[in-house]
Amino acid sequence: MKPFTYVLPHTLAEAHTAAKKAGAVLKGAGIDLVDRLKERIEAPPEVVNLLPLKNDLAGIADDGGGLRIGALTTLRQIAEAAALQGPAFGAVRIAAGLTATPLVRNRATLGGNLLQLARCWYLRSAAFGCLHGGKGPTCLAMTGENRYHSILGWHDCVRVHPSNLAPALLACGAEYTTFFDGKQERRPLAALFPDEPTAQKAEHTLRDGEILVAIHLPKPSGDVRSTYQETREKDSFDWATTAAAVQVTLQDGTITDASIVLGAVSPVPRPRAEAAKSLIGKKPGDAAFLKAAEMAVAGASPLSQNAYKLSLCKAIVRAALTEVTR
Amino acid sequence: MTKPPPDQPQEAFSRRSFLKGASVATIAGTAATAAATAATATQGKPETFGPGTHEIQLKVNGQNKLVKVETRTTLLDALRDQMDLTGAKKICDRGACGGCTVHLDGQPINSCLTLAMDAIGGEITTVESLTEGGKVHPLVQNFVHCDAMQCGFCTPGMVMSSLACLQQRGKPTREQIQHDLSGNICRCGTYGRIFEAVERTAQGAQGGGK
């Protein structure tokens, strides 16, 4: 790690001003950042620590319209939160509880999980210069070792979005609030990720100095259920090879609303609207789920080493739909 | 309480100011958290530290200790290099193995991914606390009794994750033990004996005897 100046703000406004400075980076627990600094893929002159603002930025509370989860809430707190018990937010709870290890989840924050840098091994190594890292002319994974990379929705960079929570929160209709220039702004969570995730785009759409403050989950009305499943090579402590979060609303045994969001298969978490729409008006059943699973990977273009993800992805979409409607 | 160093613009850092700053800052000794430390300072401007060394106070195994760190010093390096607490091991140094496990406010964490400054105001517990004053914690006795180690490098981390498991669950099931220890890797593969040692401790065994 190169030396840096450590900034401890008292307020969001101070943190924002400090983080707007060229080269400054924001940090929560630092699980991702410390790793990047140690690998020397980044050497920021200033690190702005948000942990002193924990009182305002951590915790889960009912804010009237739904649940507000502070950006500094730890993954463990989310996995165990009483407020997230019940079927509607199962996907969020499960995704948080599956992430990394108990040791990491005790410190890692919601904000850090959503905003972390992609885990592509070329991007994360100082020995390689790739297009997304801004240090090379091409995406090295596209023609190189790409078994963990994108199978759909990629342009000139085949990284995958590494967050477990992003697909789960998207499936549950989450919104997010940021702080920028003295104002809080609230948007649908999909706006946190670039529409066209090219190499030049960051993993997220936050402007320099913009601070993720909280995630909001709407109050469920009716029989709303969600779940999250992922495939991985190891039972514990592994990154997902594919991930699927689903939420369905049931009324008199018929699906009246549905969302399906894929993770670990594209440079951004991918809502599959057409696949979800195919379920509406249907009774839960394997034929409908199989069709939705097929549609979820429609238009995929796998790379030389990762076509296996197609069948895994279909399998977990089907399994998640089966589980959530059981 | 010594005053933290005045804010300095980035351009002002030279080798000279780096050296000058090296022995100055001490962070409030009794502050409850880094946030509380910050709250006592002048409002309107954030506190800044580094990039040189400064002194901070960490509460380790119940004792307040002054320790010289840089802003980039991890808790693991502060414990091992500055405080001579070498129980926590530096193995992968990336949060991938659990060898560096210590407790922060009662929860097991990767000390290699935690900046030392982020542990100010917290209660840090290391594996050394389990053998303090010549008294050996039953969990450690049961690790010995079950021969729950081969090369022993992962053992301090395994012990600290096991301790948290026992503290938080009382009588954990085998499944819960496996879950709670899933961030600690044993390359020798002694997991079965480690789980036994935890189970024996939960049953009240003090090591020895059959």
Short mmCIF file of C-alpha atoms in Angstrom, two decimals, chain A residues 34-35 38, chain B residues 74 76-77 89-97 100 112-113:
data_model
loop_
_atom_site.label_atom_id
_atom_site.label_comp_id
_atom_site.label_asym_id
_atom_site.label_seq_id
_atom_site.Cartn_x
_atom_site.Cartn_y
_atom_site.Cartn_z
CA VAL A 34 -7.65 -2.23 1.21
CA ASP A 35 -7.37 -5.16 -1.17
CA LYS A 38 -2.41 -3.79 -1.39
CA THR B 74 -3.52 -2.65 9.09
CA LEU B 76 -2.82 -7.05 11.85
CA ASP B 77 0.47 -5.25 11.25
CA LYS B 89 -0.99 -14.78 11.49
CA LYS B 90 -0.26 -12.95 8.28
CA ILE B 91 -0.90 -15.59 5.65
CA CYS B 92 -2.84 -14.43 2.59
CA ASP B 93 -3.12 -10.81 3.81
CA ARG B 94 -6.27 -10.44 1.63
CA GLY B 95 -9.10 -11.74 3.80
CA ALA B 96 -9.10 -15.08 2.04
CA CYS B 97 -7.76 -17.42 4.73
CA CYS B 100 -5.45 -13.13 11.04
CA CYS B 112 -5.55 -7.86 7.63
CA LEU B 113 -8.41 -6.00 5.92
#
